PDB file of C-alpha atoms in Angstrom:
ATOM      1  CA  UNK A  29      74.782 101.031 115.948  1.00 46.00           C
ATOM      2  CA  UNK A  30      71.267  99.809 115.522  1.00 50.00           C
ATOM      3  CA  UNK A  31      69.063  97.999 113.007  1.00 59.00           C
ATOM      4  CA  UNK A  32      70.027 100.337 110.160  1.00 71.00           C
ATOM      5  CA  UNK A  33      73.723 100.049 111.003  1.00 78.00           C
ATOM      6  CA  UNK A  34      75.744 101.025 107.914  1.00 88.00           C
ATOM      7  CA  UNK A  35      79.073  99.746 109.287  1.00 93.00           C
ATOM      8  CA  UNK A  36      81.084  96.808 108.019  1.00 94.00           C
ATOM      9  CA  UNK A  37      82.033  94.556 110.935  1.00 94.00           C
ATOM     10  CA  UNK A  38      84.371  91.669 111.783  1.00 92.00           C
ATOM     11  CA  UNK A  39      83.055  88.239 112.715  1.00 88.00           C
ATOM     12  CA  UNK A  40      83.976  87.695 116.381  1.00 85.00           C
ATOM     13  CA  UNK A  41      85.514  84.362 115.372  1.00 79.00           C
ATOM     14  CA  UNK A  42      88.284  86.185 113.495  1.00 65.00           C
ATOM     15  CA  UNK A  43      90.590  83.173 113.279  1.00 59.00           C
ATOM     16  CA  UNK A  44      87.867  80.664 112.420  1.00 54.00           C
ATOM     17  CA  UNK A  45      86.547  82.255 109.240  1.00 55.00           C
ATOM     18  CA  UNK A  46      87.557  82.458 105.618  1.00 58.00           C
ATOM     19  CA  UNK A  47      88.612  80.136 102.857  1.00 58.00           C
ATOM     20  CA  UNK A  48      91.681  78.700 104.619  1.00 58.00           C
ATOM     21  CA  UNK A  49      89.639  77.645 107.654  1.00 56.00           C
ATOM     22  CA  UNK A  50      86.879  76.244 105.446  1.00 56.00           C
ATOM     23  CA  UNK A  51      89.455  74.209 103.472  1.00 63.00           C
ATOM     24  CA  UNK A  52      90.901  72.861 106.727  1.00 56.00           C
ATOM     25  CA  UNK A  53      87.447  71.705 107.855  1.00 58.00           C
ATOM     26  CA  UNK A  54      86.779  70.088 104.474  1.00 64.00           C
ATOM     27  CA  UNK A  55      90.131  68.287 104.564  1.00 68.00           C
ATOM     28  CA  UNK A  56      89.490  67.092 108.137  1.00 64.00           C
ATOM     29  CA  UNK A  57      85.815  66.155 107.972  1.00 69.00           C
ATOM     30  CA  UNK A  58      85.177  65.628 104.290  1.00 74.00           C
ATOM     31  CA  UNK A  59      82.298  68.081 103.911  1.00 71.00           C
ATOM     32  CA  UNK A  60      81.981  71.842 103.742  1.00 69.00           C
ATOM     33  CA  UNK A  61      80.105  73.667 106.491  1.00 66.00           C
ATOM     34  CA  UNK A  62      77.299  76.019 105.474  1.00 67.00           C
ATOM     35  CA  UNK A  63      78.110  79.700 105.678  1.00 70.00           C
ATOM     36  CA  UNK A  64      76.141  81.429 108.439  1.00 73.00           C
ATOM     37  CA  UNK A  65      73.497  84.000 107.524  1.00 85.00           C
ATOM     38  CA  UNK A  66      73.859  86.010 110.748  1.00 90.00           C
ATOM     39  CA  UNK A  67      76.997  86.278 112.886  1.00 89.00           C
ATOM     40  CA  UNK A  68      78.047  87.864 116.157  1.00 90.00           C
ATOM     41  CA  UNK A  69      80.611  90.565 115.541  1.00 93.00           C
ATOM     42  CA  UNK A  70      83.667  91.750 117.424  1.00 92.00           C
ATOM     43  CA  UNK A  71      81.604  94.626 118.853  1.00 93.00           C
ATOM     44  CA  UNK A  72      78.898  92.242 120.081  1.00 93.00           C
ATOM     45  CA  UNK A  73      76.177  92.953 117.505  1.00 94.00           C
ATOM     46  CA  UNK A  74      74.461  90.248 115.471  1.00 93.00           C
ATOM     47  CA  UNK A  75      74.512  91.263 111.826  1.00 93.00           C
ATOM     48  CA  UNK A  76      74.051  89.588 108.444  1.00 93.00           C
ATOM     49  CA  UNK A  77      77.226  87.784 107.383  1.00 88.00           C
ATOM     50  CA  UNK A  78      77.229  89.984 104.261  1.00 88.00           C
ATOM     51  CA  UNK A  79      77.919  92.999 106.520  1.00 92.00           C
ATOM     52  CA  UNK A  80      81.274  91.574 107.650  1.00 91.00           C
ATOM     53  CA  UNK A  81      84.685  91.572 106.043  1.00 90.00           C
ATOM     54  CA  UNK A  82      88.044  89.915 106.609  1.00 87.00           C
ATOM     55  CA  UNK A  83      89.862  92.758 104.833  1.00 91.00           C
ATOM     56  CA  UNK A  84      91.027  95.362 107.378  1.00 93.00           C
ATOM     57  CA  UNK A  85      90.586  98.207 104.903  1.00 94.00           C
ATOM     58  CA  UNK A  86      86.883  97.363 104.516  1.00 94.00           C
ATOM     59  CA  UNK A  87      85.980  97.236 108.220  1.00 95.00           C
ATOM     60  CA  UNK A  88      84.390 100.529 109.329  1.00 95.00           C
ATOM     61  CA  UNK A  89      83.274  99.588 112.874  1.00 95.00           C
ATOM     62  CA  UNK A  90      86.027 100.805 115.243  1.00 94.00           C
ATOM     63  CA  UNK A  91      85.242  98.350 118.086  1.00 94.00           C
ATOM     64  CA  UNK A  92      85.403  95.495 115.549  1.00 94.00           C
ATOM     65  CA  UNK A  93      88.747  96.761 114.257  1.00 95.00           C
ATOM     66  CA  UNK A  94      90.062  96.817 117.836  1.00 94.00           C
ATOM     67  CA  UNK A  95      88.751  93.270 118.415  1.00 93.00           C
ATOM     68  CA  UNK A  96      90.412  91.968 115.242  1.00 93.00           C
ATOM     69  CA  UNK A  97      93.688  93.680 116.149  1.00 95.00           C
ATOM     70  CA  UNK A  98      93.699  92.085 119.629  1.00 93.00           C
ATOM     71  CA  UNK A  99      92.859  88.642 118.213  1.00 91.00           C
ATOM     72  CA  UNK A 100      95.661  88.814 115.643  1.00 91.00           C
ATOM     73  CA  UNK A 101      98.183  89.918 118.272  1.00 94.00           C
ATOM     74  CA  UNK A 102      97.031  87.085 120.564  1.00 93.00           C
ATOM     75  CA  UNK A 103      97.440  84.638 117.676  1.00 89.00           C
ATOM     76  CA  UNK A 104     100.982  85.936 116.979  1.00 92.00           C
ATOM     77  CA  UNK A 105     101.993  85.350 120.601  1.00 93.00           C
ATOM     78  CA  UNK A 106     100.451  81.881 120.591  1.00 90.00           C
ATOM     79  CA  UNK A 107     102.262  80.858 117.397  1.00 88.00           C
ATOM     80  CA  UNK A 108     105.591  82.147 118.682  1.00 90.00           C
ATOM     81  CA  UNK A 109     105.193  80.121 121.884  1.00 89.00           C
ATOM     82  CA  UNK A 110     104.257  77.044 119.853  1.00 87.00           C
ATOM     83  CA  UNK A 111     107.376  77.434 117.702  1.00 87.00           C
ATOM     84  CA  UNK A 112     109.631  77.435 120.789  1.00 88.00           C
ATOM     85  CA  UNK A 113     108.264  74.197 122.249  1.00 88.00           C
ATOM     86  CA  UNK A 114     110.395  71.074 121.909  1.00 89.00           C
ATOM     87  CA  UNK A 115     108.850  68.717 119.375  1.00 87.00           C
ATOM     88  CA  UNK A 116     106.598  71.436 118.008  1.00 81.00           C
ATOM     89  CA  UNK A 117     104.855  70.607 114.725  1.00 82.00           C
ATOM     90  CA  UNK A 118     105.949  74.044 113.553  1.00 80.00           C
ATOM     91  CA  UNK A 119     109.593  74.976 112.975  1.00 84.00           C
ATOM     92  CA  UNK A 120     110.860  78.130 114.687  1.00 83.00           C
ATOM     93  CA  UNK A 121     111.285  79.902 111.348  1.00 87.00           C
ATOM     94  CA  UNK A 122     107.717  79.059 110.326  1.00 88.00           C
ATOM     95  CA  UNK A 123     106.410  80.310 113.657  1.00 88.00           C
ATOM     96  CA  UNK A 124     108.330  83.557 113.286  1.00 90.00           C
ATOM     97  CA  UNK A 125     106.947  84.090 109.771  1.00 90.00           C
ATOM     98  CA  UNK A 126     103.380  83.334 110.873  1.00 89.00           C
ATOM     99  CA  UNK A 127     103.701  85.681 113.860  1.00 91.00           C
ATOM    100  CA  UNK A 128     105.080  88.435 111.629  1.00 93.00           C
ATOM    101  CA  UNK A 129     102.154  87.963 109.224  1.00 91.00           C
ATOM    102  CA  UNK A 130      99.648  88.170 112.104  1.00 90.00           C
ATOM    103  CA  UNK A 131     101.274  91.298 113.530  1.00 94.00           C
ATOM    104  CA  UNK A 132     101.285  92.950 110.103  1.00 94.00           C
ATOM    105  CA  UNK A 133      97.588  92.172 109.778  1.00 91.00           C
ATOM    106  CA  UNK A 134      96.948  93.511 113.298  1.00 93.00           C
ATOM    107  CA  UNK A 135      98.661  96.745 112.289  1.00 95.00           C
ATOM    108  CA  UNK A 136      96.335  97.042 109.310  1.00 94.00           C
ATOM    109  CA  UNK A 137      93.338  96.675 111.661  1.00 93.00           C
ATOM    110  CA  UNK A 138      94.729  99.228 114.111  1.00 89.00           C
ATOM    111  CA  UNK A 139      92.461 102.279 114.323  1.00 61.00           C
ATOM    112  CA  UNK A 140      95.231 104.413 115.825  1.00 57.00           C
TER     113      UNK A 140
END
């Protein structure tokens, strides 16, 4: 993977990208952040943002797919733990649903 890299990658900040995250920032801060022009990917390369995707079916870089799968599985575990804590802001049923969603997405990223 070099300068003429034809692969579609995943931003290494898998959980901090996309419309939902952008809307959260806008709701919290009151202004929208600028989209980056170049990002670091899950495989460690720096590529134009346009060469990344959040859709698992579009990602062609296998190390990036593996990175996204690991991040989604880590997120699922984190959410499940959060749902079990006393006084959690997230109900157990919500945590279970969110973890299931993250695991389903991880499966879609799986290159196996």
